[in-house]
mmCIF file of C-alpha atoms in Angstrom:
data_model
loop_
_atom_site.group_PDB
_atom_site.id
_atom_site.type_symbol
_atom_site.label_atom_id
_atom_site.label_comp_id
_atom_site.label_asym_id
_atom_site.label_seq_id
_atom_site.Cartn_x
_atom_site.Cartn_y
_atom_site.Cartn_z
ATOM 1 C CA MET A 1 0.077 -0.130 -0.126
ATOM 2 C CA LYS A 2 1.219 2.960 -0.946
ATOM 3 C CA LYS A 3 1.464 5.706 2.184
ATOM 4 C CA LEU A 4 0.640 9.450 1.673
ATOM 5 C CA GLU A 5 3.840 11.475 1.933
ATOM 6 C CA TRP A 6 3.935 13.988 4.495
ATOM 7 C CA PHE A 7 4.136 16.900 2.437
ATOM 8 C CA GLU A 8 1.339 15.962 0.642
ATOM 9 C CA ARG A 9 -0.893 15.711 3.628
ATOM 10 C CA GLU A 10 -3.277 18.417 4.339
ATOM 11 C CA PHE A 11 -4.544 19.369 7.897
ATOM 12 C CA ASN A 12 -7.435 21.095 9.819
ATOM 13 C CA PHE A 13 -6.883 22.788 12.900
ATOM 14 C CA GLY A 14 -8.678 24.845 15.456
ATOM 15 C CA LEU A 15 -9.327 21.375 17.863
ATOM 16 C CA PRO A 16 -10.886 21.687 20.875
ATOM 17 C CA ALA A 17 -8.764 21.949 24.339
ATOM 18 C CA GLY A 18 -10.175 19.019 25.688
ATOM 19 C CA MET A 19 -8.770 17.055 23.192
ATOM 20 C CA LEU A 20 -5.066 18.058 24.316
ATOM 21 C CA PRO A 21 -4.749 14.875 26.940
ATOM 22 C CA PHE A 22 -5.601 12.504 24.294
ATOM 23 C CA TYR A 23 -2.761 14.092 22.112
ATOM 24 C CA ILE A 24 -0.253 14.298 25.065
ATOM 25 C CA GLU A 25 -0.652 10.329 25.357
ATOM 26 C CA ARG A 26 0.164 9.752 21.891
ATOM 27 C CA LEU A 27 3.375 11.726 22.061
ATOM 28 C CA GLN A 28 4.366 10.243 25.411
ATOM 29 C CA GLY A 29 3.669 6.915 23.871
ATOM 30 C CA THR A 30 6.221 7.628 20.837
ATOM 31 C CA ILE A 31 9.421 6.685 23.295
ATOM 32 C CA ALA A 32 7.853 3.363 24.061
ATOM 33 C CA ARG A 33 7.136 2.717 20.637
ATOM 34 C CA ILE A 34 10.674 3.485 19.100
ATOM 35 C CA GLU A 35 12.149 1.460 21.807
ATOM 36 C CA SER A 36 10.064 -1.671 20.591
ATOM 37 C CA LYS A 37 10.791 -1.084 16.966
ATOM 38 C CA VAL A 38 14.618 -0.618 17.723
ATOM 39 C CA LYS A 39 14.842 -3.721 19.922
ATOM 40 C CA GLY A 40 16.968 -6.498 18.725
ATOM 41 C CA VAL A 41 17.912 -4.576 15.670
ATOM 42 C CA SER A 42 21.745 -4.185 14.897
ATOM 43 C CA GLU A 43 23.175 -0.640 14.841
ATOM 44 C CA GLU A 44 23.901 -1.454 11.352
ATOM 45 C CA ILE A 45 20.887 -1.739 10.116
ATOM 46 C CA LEU A 46 19.640 1.234 12.201
ATOM 47 C CA SER A 47 22.154 3.370 10.662
ATOM 48 C CA HIS A 48 21.605 2.399 7.082
ATOM 49 C CA LYS A 49 19.948 4.681 4.710
ATOM 50 C CA LEU A 50 17.006 3.007 2.786
ATOM 51 C CA ASP A 51 16.769 4.402 -0.865
ATOM 52 C CA ALA A 52 19.087 7.258 0.055
ATOM 53 C CA LYS A 53 16.919 8.807 2.656
ATOM 54 C CA TRP A 54 17.272 9.097 6.271
ATOM 55 C CA SER A 55 18.160 5.995 8.380
ATOM 56 C CA VAL A 56 16.100 4.845 11.553
ATOM 57 C CA LYS A 57 18.679 6.539 14.079
ATOM 58 C CA GLN A 58 18.192 9.574 11.742
ATOM 59 C CA ASN A 59 14.564 9.888 11.631
ATOM 60 C CA ILE A 60 14.846 9.272 15.680
ATOM 61 C CA GLY A 61 17.512 12.083 15.916
ATOM 62 C CA HIS A 62 15.165 14.174 13.807
ATOM 63 C CA LEU A 63 11.981 13.676 15.868
ATOM 64 C CA ALA A 64 14.336 15.165 18.862
ATOM 65 C CA GLU A 65 15.169 18.189 16.869
ATOM 66 C CA VAL A 66 11.660 19.130 16.732
ATOM 67 C CA ASP A 67 11.136 18.202 19.774
ATOM 68 C CA GLU A 68 13.737 21.145 20.289
ATOM 69 C CA ILE A 69 11.305 23.545 17.912
ATOM 70 C CA ALA A 70 8.104 22.740 19.418
ATOM 71 C CA LEU A 71 9.167 23.725 22.988
ATOM 72 C CA LYS A 72 9.756 26.798 21.196
ATOM 73 C CA ARG A 73 6.764 27.377 19.553
ATOM 74 C CA ILE A 74 4.633 26.772 22.297
ATOM 75 C CA THR A 75 6.240 29.263 24.218
ATOM 76 C CA GLU A 76 6.102 31.725 20.909
ATOM 77 C CA MET A 77 2.336 30.964 20.888
ATOM 78 C CA ILE A 78 1.613 31.812 24.419
ATOM 79 C CA ALA A 79 3.715 35.249 24.126
ATOM 80 C CA GLY A 80 1.936 36.095 21.155
ATOM 81 C CA ILE A 81 4.644 35.767 18.890
ATOM 82 C CA SER A 82 3.671 35.025 15.022
ATOM 83 C CA PRO A 83 4.879 33.438 13.220
ATOM 84 C CA MET A 84 6.362 30.719 14.983
ATOM 85 C CA SER A 85 9.826 29.206 14.580
ATOM 86 C CA PRO A 86 10.520 27.349 11.578
ATOM 87 C CA ALA A 87 10.611 23.569 11.164
ATOM 88 C CA VAL A 88 13.795 21.298 11.031
ATOM 89 C CA PHE A 89 14.210 19.673 7.463
ATOM 90 C CA GLU A 90 17.631 18.071 7.639
ATOM 91 C CA PRO A 91 19.159 16.335 10.939
ATOM 92 C CA ARG A 92 21.806 19.010 12.525
ATOM 93 C CA GLN A 93 23.983 15.828 13.510
ATOM 94 C CA ASP A 94 25.119 12.792 12.404
ATOM 95 C CA TYR A 95 23.294 10.234 14.296
ATOM 96 C CA ASN A 96 24.521 7.372 12.536
ATOM 97 C CA GLN A 97 27.595 7.788 14.259
ATOM 98 C CA GLN A 98 25.912 7.606 17.843
ATOM 99 C CA PRO A 99 24.949 4.272 19.501
ATOM 100 C CA VAL A 100 20.736 3.993 19.180
ATOM 101 C CA ARG A 101 20.437 4.432 22.816
ATOM 102 C CA GLU A 102 21.773 7.942 23.212
ATOM 103 C CA VAL A 103 20.019 9.217 20.164
ATOM 104 C CA ILE A 104 16.650 7.705 22.127
ATOM 105 C CA ALA A 105 18.326 9.294 25.368
ATOM 106 C CA TYR A 106 18.171 12.562 22.976
ATOM 107 C CA PHE A 107 14.719 12.014 22.222
ATOM 108 C CA ARG A 108 13.345 11.294 25.432
ATOM 109 C CA GLU A 109 14.926 13.958 27.214
ATOM 110 C CA ASN A 110 13.542 16.099 24.771
ATOM 111 C CA ARG A 111 9.909 14.577 24.654
ATOM 112 C CA ILE A 112 10.120 15.084 28.560
ATOM 113 C CA LYS A 113 10.398 18.681 28.241
ATOM 114 C CA ASN A 114 7.668 19.213 25.749
ATOM 115 C CA MET A 115 5.233 16.777 27.684
ATOM 116 C CA ASN A 116 6.213 19.127 31.130
ATOM 117 C CA ARG A 117 5.599 22.132 29.147
ATOM 118 C CA TYR A 118 2.227 20.871 27.995
ATOM 119 C CA GLU A 119 1.389 20.037 31.748
ATOM 120 C CA THR A 120 1.654 23.564 32.714
ATOM 121 C CA LEU A 121 -0.040 25.420 30.218
ATOM 122 C CA ARG A 122 -3.504 26.883 31.759
ATOM 123 C CA ASP A 123 -6.797 26.970 29.677
ATOM 124 C CA ALA A 124 -6.124 30.402 28.405
ATOM 125 C CA ASP A 125 -3.206 29.309 27.196
ATOM 126 C CA LEU A 126 -4.586 26.782 24.746
ATOM 127 C CA GLN A 127 -6.551 29.356 22.902
ATOM 128 C CA ARG A 128 -3.443 31.210 22.155
ATOM 129 C CA ALA A 129 -2.111 30.794 18.495
ATOM 130 C CA SER A 130 0.623 31.653 16.247
ATOM 131 C CA LEU A 131 1.129 31.586 12.492
ATOM 132 C CA HIS A 132 2.835 27.726 11.120
ATOM 133 C CA PRO A 133 5.553 29.413 8.632
ATOM 134 C CA ARG A 134 4.767 26.939 6.247
ATOM 135 C CA LEU A 135 1.315 25.665 6.156
ATOM 136 C CA LYS A 136 0.027 29.550 6.324
ATOM 137 C CA VAL A 137 -2.446 28.680 9.423
ATOM 138 C CA ASN A 138 -3.038 29.837 13.104
ATOM 139 C CA MET A 139 -1.968 27.032 15.331
ATOM 140 C CA THR A 140 -2.992 26.672 19.071
ATOM 141 C CA PRO A 141 -0.835 24.175 21.369
ATOM 142 C CA VAL A 142 -3.336 21.728 21.122
ATOM 143 C CA ASP A 143 -2.763 21.998 17.371
ATOM 144 C CA LEU A 144 0.718 21.385 17.682
ATOM 145 C CA ALA A 145 0.363 18.781 19.912
ATOM 146 C CA TRP A 146 -2.113 16.798 17.417
ATOM 147 C CA PHE A 147 0.196 17.890 14.320
ATOM 148 C CA ASP A 148 3.258 16.543 16.288
ATOM 149 C CA ALA A 149 1.522 13.326 17.195
ATOM 150 C CA GLU A 150 0.697 12.995 13.289
ATOM 151 C CA HIS A 151 4.385 13.506 12.325
ATOM 152 C CA ASP A 152 5.642 11.142 15.037
ATOM 153 C CA ASP A 153 3.278 8.480 13.286
ATOM 154 C CA HIS A 154 4.778 9.512 9.837
ATOM 155 C CA HIS A 155 8.571 8.700 11.136
ATOM 156 C CA LEU A 156 7.276 5.697 12.987
ATOM 157 C CA VAL A 157 5.814 4.217 9.599
ATOM 158 C CA ARG A 158 9.141 5.236 8.367
ATOM 159 C CA MET A 159 11.195 3.261 10.358
ATOM 160 C CA HIS A 160 9.004 0.434 10.188
ATOM 161 C CA GLU A 161 9.790 0.342 6.320
ATOM 162 C CA ILE A 162 13.118 0.400 6.967
ATOM 163 C CA ILE A 163 13.591 -2.133 9.507
ATOM 164 C CA SER A 164 11.350 -4.503 7.548
ATOM 165 C CA ALA A 165 13.146 -4.207 4.253
ATOM 166 C CA LEU A 166 16.488 -4.284 5.474
ATOM 167 C CA PHE A 167 16.024 -6.746 8.690
ATOM 168 C CA ASN A 168 16.869 -9.658 6.642
ATOM 169 C CA LYS A 169 19.670 -8.636 4.295
ATOM 170 C CA THR A 170 23.225 -9.052 4.752
ATOM 171 C CA PHE A 171 25.488 -6.182 4.448
#
């Protein structure tokens, strides 16, 4: 089955504040989902670029970097800064040179910071919005949490594709 690519997707924002706990749950669960996917998979496979695209480690590192931007975006929304900071499109470092446990630890550290930030938001904060620079739409913290949960799923699907394609190959 051909999947819909990330930049082909369309999103409808304006989500109710009461949905935030559900998106937080999804975002928190990404750590365990990643750990489950990479368990028992060699560093070689996790560092391999399939079809000249990012490796599993690079996908995980990218999610960690996106969390850094998300934390900044939440702060910008609450402060009324618009547009919000731009996204991260290429990993800033070579995650393939690091053990996967270190890349996951970096992701976990950033994800926990984001979850802690979401937990501190007041009801009034959830109504604040800022312009997303690529999508050209206003997003609230609730919208951002959903968008980032969808983004996590996109990369988890890609990690699954890479591992599935490479697991039985010999290098």
